[in-house]
């Protein structure tokens, strides 16, 4: 059994394993949904434990309510993005968890903004209208479209804040950006 080496960067966790050859795996921090620490009584005495990363599948979108569901979304980044990853026999596991929590929050925030901008740029109405020959007056729908989209986006942001995915500050920043202020 080989000892794994873990590296934490600002956007991912790298896991290097192997005796003769090193095998590297990576976990993007935006995919981490929850972090647990598991310790046996013996491990607790030595301040050693397992840090368990619970991951979500990117196809599920940002929240379980499917408000930001991106059907057909393909993970553009390599790495493990679903299931559970265990960082075993880590020294001071609670400090590792405390180190990871703000990094995960920041990475999830950035990913949510990235997904939101993709969602805003891909307007299904324009795709349907583009496929049809008749529909040149785009000025009238464009005037009413953004008002509905902004209100809808504000509702989605509020839901993300209520679920704890966004902090109050992140919500306020995104709200100000959407309202153009």
Coordinates of N, CA and C in Angstrom, one line a residue:
X1 N 0.8 -1.2 0.0 CA 0.0 0.0 0.0 C 0.9 1.2 0.0
X2 N 0.6 2.2 -0.9 CA 1.5 3.3 -1.0 C 0.9 4.5 -0.2
X3 N 1.7 5.4 0.2 CA 1.3 6.6 0.9 C 1.0 7.6 -0.2
X4 N -0.1 8.3 0.0 CA -0.5 9.4 -1.0 C 0.0 10.7 -0.5
X5 N 0.3 11.5 -1.4 CA 0.8 12.9 -1.1 C -0.3 13.9 -1.7
X6 N -0.7 14.8 -0.9 CA -1.7 15.7 -1.2 C -1.2 17.1 -1.4
X7 N -1.6 17.8 -2.5 CA -1.2 19.2 -2.7 C -2.5 20.0 -2.8
X8 N -2.6 21.1 -2.1 CA -3.8 22.0 -2.2 C -3.4 23.3 -2.9
X9 N -4.0 23.6 -4.0 CA -3.8 24.9 -4.7 C -5.1 25.7 -4.5
X10 N -5.1 26.9 -5.0 CA -6.3 27.8 -4.8 C -7.5 27.2 -5.6
X11 N -7.3 26.3 -6.5 CA -8.5 25.9 -7.3 C -8.7 24.3 -7.4
X12 N -7.7 23.6 -6.8 CA -7.9 22.1 -6.9 C -7.0 21.4 -5.8
X13 N -7.4 20.2 -5.6 CA -6.6 19.3 -4.7 C -6.0 18.2 -5.6
X14 N -4.6 18.1 -5.5 CA -3.9 17.1 -6.3 C -3.6 15.9 -5.4
X15 N -3.8 14.7 -5.9 CA -3.5 13.5 -5.1 C -2.5 12.7 -5.9
X16 N -1.3 12.5 -5.4 CA -0.2 11.8 -6.0 C -0.1 10.5 -5.2
X17 N -0.2 9.3 -6.0 CA 0.0 8.0 -5.4 C 0.9 7.2 -6.2
X18 N 1.4 6.1 -5.6 CA 2.2 5.2 -6.3 C 3.6 4.9 -5.7
X19 N 4.1 3.7 -5.9 CA 5.4 3.4 -5.4 C 6.5 3.5 -6.5
X20 N 6.3 2.9 -7.6 CA 7.3 3.0 -8.7 C 7.0 4.1 -9.6
X21 N 5.8 4.3 -10.0 CA 5.4 5.4 -10.8 C 4.3 6.2 -10.1
X22 N 4.4 7.5 -10.3 CA 3.5 8.4 -9.6 C 2.2 8.6 -10.5
X23 N 1.1 8.4 -9.9 CA -0.2 8.6 -10.5 C -0.8 9.8 -9.9
X24 N -1.1 10.8 -10.7 CA -1.7 12.1 -10.1 C -3.2 12.1 -10.5
X25 N -4.0 12.5 -9.5 CA -5.4 12.8 -9.8 C -5.7 14.2 -9.3
X26 N -6.7 14.8 -9.8 CA -7.0 16.1 -9.3 C -8.5 16.3 -9.1
X27 N -8.9 17.1 -8.1 CA -10.2 17.4 -7.8 C -10.4 18.9 -7.8
X28 N -11.2 19.4 -8.8 CA -11.5 20.8 -8.8 C -12.3 21.2 -7.6
X29 N -11.9 22.3 -6.9 CA -12.6 22.7 -5.7 C -14.0 23.1 -5.9
X30 N -14.4 23.6 -7.1 CA -15.8 24.0 -7.4 C -16.7 22.8 -7.3
X31 N -16.2 21.6 -7.4 CA -17.0 20.4 -7.4 C -17.2 19.9 -6.0
X32 N -16.6 20.4 -5.0 CA -16.7 20.0 -3.6 C -18.0 20.5 -3.0
X33 N -18.9 19.6 -2.7 CA -20.2 20.0 -2.1 C -20.1 20.1 -0.6
X34 N -19.4 19.2 0.1 CA -19.3 19.2 1.5 C -17.9 18.5 1.9
X35 N -17.5 18.9 3.1 CA -16.2 18.3 3.6 C -16.5 17.7 5.0
X36 N -16.1 16.5 5.3 CA -16.2 15.8 6.6 C -14.8 15.4 7.0
X37 N -14.7 15.2 8.3 CA -13.5 14.7 8.9 C -13.9 13.4 9.7
X38 N -13.2 12.3 9.4 CA -13.5 11.1 10.2 C -12.2 10.7 10.9
X39 N -12.4 10.4 12.2 CA -11.3 9.9 13.0 C -11.7 8.8 13.9
X40 N -10.8 7.8 14.1 CA -11.0 6.8 15.1 C -10.5 7.3 16.4
X41 N -10.7 6.6 17.5 CA -10.2 7.0 18.8 C -8.7 7.1 18.8
X42 N -8.0 6.1 18.1 CA -6.6 6.1 18.1 C -6.1 7.3 17.2
X43 N -6.7 7.5 16.1 CA -6.3 8.6 15.3 C -6.5 10.0 16.0
X44 N -7.6 10.1 16.7 CA -7.8 11.4 17.4 C -6.7 11.7 18.4
X45 N -6.2 10.7 19.1 CA -5.1 10.9 20.0 C -3.8 11.4 19.3
X46 N -3.6 11.0 18.1 CA -2.4 11.4 17.3 C -2.7 12.6 16.4
X47 N -4.0 13.1 16.4 CA -4.5 14.2 15.6 C -4.2 13.9 14.1
X48 N -4.7 12.7 13.8 CA -4.7 12.2 12.4 C -6.1 11.8 12.0
X49 N -6.5 11.9 10.8 CA -7.8 11.5 10.4 C -7.9 11.6 8.9
X50 N -9.1 11.2 8.4 CA -9.5 11.2 7.0 C -10.3 12.5 6.7
X51 N -9.9 13.2 5.7 CA -10.7 14.3 5.2 C -11.5 13.8 4.0
X52 N -12.8 13.8 4.1 CA -13.7 13.3 3.1 C -14.3 14.4 2.3
X53 N -14.1 14.4 1.0 CA -14.6 15.4 0.1 C -15.8 14.8 -0.6
X54 N -17.0 15.4 -0.4 CA -18.2 14.9 -1.1 C -18.4 15.8 -2.3
X55 N -18.4 15.2 -3.5 CA -18.4 16.0 -4.8 C -19.8 15.9 -5.4
X56 N -20.1 16.8 -6.3 CA -21.3 16.8 -7.0 C -21.0 16.7 -8.5
X57 N -21.9 16.1 -9.2 CA -21.7 16.0 -10.7 C -22.0 17.3 -11.3
X58 N -21.1 17.8 -12.3 CA -21.4 19.1 -12.9 C -22.6 19.1 -13.7
X59 N -23.1 18.0 -14.2 CA -24.4 18.0 -15.0 C -25.6 18.4 -14.1
X60 N -25.4 18.3 -12.8 CA -26.6 18.7 -11.9 C -26.7 20.2 -11.8
X61 N -25.8 21.0 -12.3 CA -25.9 22.4 -12.2 C -25.5 22.9 -10.8
X62 N -25.8 24.1 -10.4 CA -25.4 24.7 -9.2 C -26.2 24.2 -8.0
X63 N -27.5 24.0 -8.2 CA -28.3 23.7 -7.1 C -29.3 22.5 -7.4
X64 N -29.8 21.9 -6.4 CA -30.6 20.7 -6.6 C -32.0 21.1 -7.1
X65 N -32.4 22.3 -7.1 CA -33.7 22.8 -7.6 C -33.7 22.9 -9.1
X66 N -32.6 22.6 -9.8 CA -32.5 22.7 -11.2 C -32.8 24.1 -11.8
X67 N -32.6 25.1 -10.9 CA -32.8 26.5 -11.4 C -31.7 26.9 -12.4
X68 N -30.5 26.4 -12.3 CA -29.4 26.7 -13.2 C -29.0 25.5 -14.0
X69 N -29.9 24.5 -14.2 CA -29.5 23.3 -14.8 C -29.1 23.6 -16.3
X70 N -27.9 23.1 -16.6 CA -27.3 23.2 -17.9 C -27.4 21.9 -18.6
X71 N -28.4 21.6 -19.3 CA -28.6 20.3 -19.9 C -27.5 20.1 -20.9
X72 N -26.9 18.9 -20.9 CA -25.8 18.6 -21.9 C -24.5 19.3 -21.5
X73 N -24.3 19.8 -20.2 CA -23.1 20.4 -19.8 C -22.0 19.3 -19.7
X74 N -20.9 19.6 -20.3 CA -19.7 18.7 -20.3 C -18.7 19.4 -19.4
X75 N -18.0 18.6 -18.6 CA -17.0 19.2 -17.8 C -15.8 19.6 -18.7
X76 N -15.5 20.9 -18.7 CA -14.4 21.4 -19.5 C -13.1 21.2 -18.8
X77 N -13.1 20.9 -17.6 CA -11.8 20.8 -16.8 C -11.6 19.3 -16.5
X78 N -10.4 18.8 -16.5 CA -10.1 17.5 -16.1 C -10.2 17.3 -14.6
X79 N -10.4 16.1 -14.2 CA -10.4 15.8 -12.8 C -11.7 15.1 -12.3
X80 N -11.7 14.6 -11.1 CA -12.8 14.0 -10.5 C -13.8 15.0 -10.1
X81 N -15.1 14.9 -10.5 CA -16.1 15.9 -10.2 C -17.4 15.3 -9.6
X82 N -17.4 14.0 -9.4 CA -18.5 13.4 -8.7 C -18.1 12.2 -7.8
X83 N -18.9 11.9 -6.8 CA -18.6 10.9 -5.9 C -18.0 11.4 -4.6
X84 N -17.1 10.6 -4.0 CA -16.5 10.9 -2.8 C -15.0 10.7 -2.9
X85 N -14.2 11.6 -2.4 CA -12.7 11.5 -2.4 C -12.3 11.5 -1.0
X86 N -11.5 10.5 -0.6 CA -11.0 10.5 0.8 C -9.5 10.8 0.8
X87 N -9.1 11.8 1.5 CA -7.7 12.1 1.8 C -7.4 11.4 3.1
X88 N -6.7 10.3 3.1 CA -6.6 9.4 4.3 C -5.3 9.7 5.0
X89 N -5.4 9.5 6.4 CA -4.3 9.7 7.3 C -3.7 11.0 7.2
X90 N -4.5 12.1 7.2 CA -4.0 13.4 7.1 C -3.7 13.9 8.5
X91 N -2.5 14.5 8.7 CA -2.2 15.2 10.0 C -3.0 16.4 10.1
X92 N -3.5 16.7 11.3 CA -4.3 17.8 11.7 C -5.5 18.0 10.7
X93 N -6.4 17.0 10.6 CA -7.4 17.0 9.6 C -8.4 18.2 9.7
X94 N -8.7 18.7 10.9 CA -9.6 19.8 11.1 C -9.0 21.1 10.6
X95 N -7.6 21.2 10.7 CA -7.0 22.4 10.1 C -7.0 22.3 8.6
X96 N -6.9 21.2 8.0 CA -7.0 21.0 6.5 C -8.4 21.4 6.1
X97 N -9.4 20.9 6.8 CA -10.8 21.2 6.5 C -11.0 22.7 6.6
X98 N -10.5 23.4 7.6 CA -10.6 24.8 7.7 C -9.9 25.6 6.7
X99 N -8.8 25.0 6.2 CA -8.1 25.6 5.0 C -8.9 25.5 3.7
X100 N -9.5 24.3 3.5 CA -10.2 24.1 2.3 C -11.5 24.8 2.2
X101 N -12.2 25.1 3.3 CA -13.6 25.7 3.3 C -13.6 27.0 2.5
X102 N -12.8 28.0 2.8 CA -12.8 29.2 2.0 C -12.4 29.1 0.6
X103 N -11.5 28.2 0.3 CA -11.1 27.9 -1.1 C -12.2 27.3 -1.9
X104 N -12.9 26.4 -1.3 CA -14.1 25.8 -1.9 C -15.2 26.8 -2.2
X105 N -15.4 27.6 -1.2 CA -16.4 28.7 -1.3 C -16.1 29.6 -2.5
X106 N -14.8 30.1 -2.6 CA -14.4 31.0 -3.6 C -14.5 30.3 -5.0
X107 N -14.1 29.0 -5.1 CA -14.1 28.3 -6.3 C -15.5 28.1 -6.8
X108 N -16.4 27.7 -5.9 CA -17.8 27.5 -6.2 C -18.5 28.8 -6.7
X109 N -18.1 29.9 -6.1 CA -18.6 31.3 -6.5 C -18.2 31.6 -7.9
X110 N -16.9 31.4 -8.2 CA -16.4 31.7 -9.5 C -17.1 30.8 -10.5
X111 N -17.3 29.5 -10.2 CA -17.9 28.6 -11.1 C -19.4 29.0 -11.4
X112 N -20.1 29.4 -10.3 CA -21.4 29.8 -10.4 C -21.5 31.1 -11.4
X113 N -20.6 32.0 -11.2 CA -20.6 33.2 -12.1 C -20.3 32.8 -13.5
X114 N -19.4 31.9 -13.7 CA -19.1 31.4 -15.0 C -20.3 30.7 -15.7
X115 N -21.0 29.9 -14.9 CA -22.1 29.2 -15.4 C -23.3 30.2 -15.7
X116 N -23.4 31.2 -14.8 CA -24.4 32.2 -15.0 C -24.2 33.0 -16.3
X117 N -22.9 33.3 -16.5 CA -22.6 34.1 -17.7 C -22.9 33.3 -19.0
X118 N -22.6 32.0 -18.9 CA -22.9 31.1 -20.0 C -24.4 31.0 -20.3
X119 N -25.1 30.9 -19.2 CA -26.6 30.9 -19.2 C -27.2 32.1 -19.8
X120 N -26.6 33.3 -19.4 CA -27.1 34.6 -20.0 C -26.8 34.8 -21.4
X121 N -25.6 34.2 -21.9 CA -25.2 34.4 -23.2 C -25.9 33.5 -24.2
X122 N -26.4 32.3 -23.7 CA -27.1 31.4 -24.5 C -28.6 31.6 -24.3
X123 N -29.2 32.4 -25.2 CA -30.6 32.7 -25.1 C -31.4 31.7 -26.0
X124 N -32.2 30.8 -25.5 CA -32.9 29.9 -26.3 C -33.8 30.5 -27.3
X125 N -34.4 31.7 -27.0 CA -35.3 32.4 -27.9 C -34.5 32.8 -29.2
X126 N -33.3 33.3 -29.0 CA -32.5 33.7 -30.2 C -32.1 32.5 -31.0
X127 N -31.9 31.3 -30.4 CA -31.5 30.1 -31.1 C -32.7 29.7 -32.0
X128 N -33.9 29.7 -31.4 CA -35.1 29.3 -32.2 C -35.4 30.3 -33.3
X129 N -35.3 31.6 -33.0 CA -35.5 32.7 -34.0 C -34.5 32.6 -35.1
X130 N -33.2 32.2 -34.7 CA -32.2 32.1 -35.7 C -32.4 31.0 -36.7
X131 N -33.1 29.9 -36.3 CA -33.4 28.8 -37.1 C -34.6 29.1 -38.0
X132 N -35.4 30.1 -37.7 CA -36.6 30.4 -38.5 C -36.3 31.6 -39.4
X133 N -36.8 31.5 -40.7 CA -36.5 32.6 -41.6 C -37.1 33.9 -41.3
X134 N -38.4 33.9 -40.8 CA -39.1 35.1 -40.5 C -39.0 35.4 -39.0
X135 N -38.4 36.5 -38.6 CA -38.3 37.0 -37.3 C -37.3 38.1 -37.2
X136 N -37.3 39.0 -38.2 CA -36.3 40.1 -38.2 C -36.5 41.1 -37.1
X137 N -37.7 41.4 -36.6 CA -37.8 42.5 -35.6 C -37.3 42.0 -34.2
X138 N -36.0 42.1 -34.0 CA -35.4 41.7 -32.7 C -35.4 42.8 -31.7
X139 N -35.7 44.0 -32.1 CA -35.6 45.1 -31.1 C -36.7 45.0 -30.0
X140 N -37.9 44.6 -30.4 CA -39.1 44.6 -29.5 C -38.8 43.4 -28.4
X141 N -38.5 42.2 -28.8 CA -38.3 41.2 -27.8 C -37.1 41.5 -27.0
X142 N -36.1 42.2 -27.5 CA -34.9 42.5 -26.7 C -35.2 43.5 -25.6
X143 N -36.1 44.4 -25.9 CA -36.5 45.4 -24.9 C -37.2 44.7 -23.7
X144 N -38.1 43.7 -23.9 CA -38.8 43.1 -22.8 C -38.0 41.9 -22.3
X145 N -37.1 41.3 -23.1 CA -36.4 40.1 -22.7 C -35.5 40.3 -21.5
X146 N -34.6 41.4 -21.5 CA -33.6 41.5 -20.4 C -34.3 41.8 -19.1
X147 N -35.4 42.5 -19.0 CA -36.1 42.8 -17.8 C -36.6 41.5 -17.1
X148 N -37.1 40.6 -17.9 CA -37.6 39.3 -17.4 C -36.3 38.5 -17.0
X149 N -35.3 38.5 -17.8 CA -34.1 37.8 -17.5 C -33.4 38.3 -16.2
X150 N -33.4 39.6 -16.0 CA -32.8 40.2 -14.8 C -33.6 39.8 -13.6
X151 N -34.9 39.9 -13.6 CA -35.7 39.5 -12.5 C -35.5 38.0 -12.2
X152 N -35.5 37.2 -13.3 CA -35.3 35.8 -13.1 C -34.0 35.5 -12.5
X153 N -32.9 36.1 -13.0 CA -31.6 35.9 -12.4 C -31.5 36.4 -11.0
X154 N -32.2 37.4 -10.6 CA -32.2 37.9 -9.2 C -32.8 36.8 -8.3
X155 N -33.9 36.2 -8.8 CA -34.6 35.2 -8.1 C -33.6 34.0 -7.9
X156 N -32.9 33.6 -8.9 CA -32.0 32.5 -8.9 C -30.8 32.8 -7.9
X157 N -30.3 34.1 -8.0 CA -29.3 34.4 -7.0 C -29.8 34.4 -5.6
X158 N -31.0 34.9 -5.3 CA -31.6 34.8 -4.0 C -31.7 33.4 -3.5
X159 N -32.1 32.5 -4.4 CA -32.2 31.1 -4.0 C -30.8 30.5 -3.7
X160 N -29.8 30.9 -4.4 CA -28.4 30.4 -4.1 C -27.9 31.0 -2.8
X161 N -28.3 32.2 -2.5 CA -27.9 32.8 -1.2 C -28.7 32.1 -0.1
X162 N -29.9 31.8 -0.3 CA -30.7 31.1 0.7 C -30.2 29.7 1.0
X163 N -29.7 29.1 0.0 CA -29.1 27.7 0.1 C -27.7 27.7 0.7
X164 N -27.1 28.9 0.9 CA -25.8 29.0 1.4 C -24.7 28.9 0.4
X165 N -25.0 28.8 -0.8 CA -24.0 28.7 -1.9 C -23.3 30.0 -2.1
X166 N -24.1 31.1 -2.0 CA -23.5 32.5 -2.0 C -23.6 33.1 -0.7
X167 N -22.6 33.9 -0.4 CA -22.6 34.7 0.9 C -23.4 36.0 0.6
X168 N -23.8 36.7 1.6 CA -24.5 38.0 1.4 C -23.8 39.0 0.6
X169 N -22.4 39.0 0.8 CA -21.6 39.9 0.0 C -21.6 39.5 -1.5
X170 N -21.4 38.2 -1.7 CA -21.4 37.8 -3.1 C -22.8 38.0 -3.8
X171 N -23.8 37.8 -3.0 CA -25.2 38.1 -3.6 C -25.3 39.6 -3.9
X172 N -24.9 40.5 -3.0 CA -25.0 41.9 -3.3 C -24.1 42.3 -4.5
X173 N -23.0 41.7 -4.6 CA -22.1 42.1 -5.8 C -22.8 41.6 -7.1
X174 N -23.3 40.4 -7.1 CA -24.0 39.9 -8.3 C -25.2 40.7 -8.6
X175 N -26.0 41.1 -7.6 CA -27.2 41.9 -7.8 C -26.8 43.3 -8.4
X176 N -25.8 43.9 -7.9 CA -25.3 45.2 -8.4 C -24.9 45.1 -9.8
X177 N -24.2 43.9 -10.2 CA -23.7 43.7 -11.5 C -24.9 43.6 -12.5
X178 N -25.9 42.8 -12.0 CA -27.1 42.6 -12.9 C -27.9 43.9 -13.1
X179 N -28.0 44.7 -12.0 CA -28.7 45.9 -12.1 C -27.9 47.1 -12.8
X180 N -26.7 46.8 -13.1 CA -25.8 47.8 -13.8 C -25.3 48.9 -12.8
X181 N -25.2 48.6 -11.5 CA -24.8 49.6 -10.6 C -23.5 49.3 -9.9

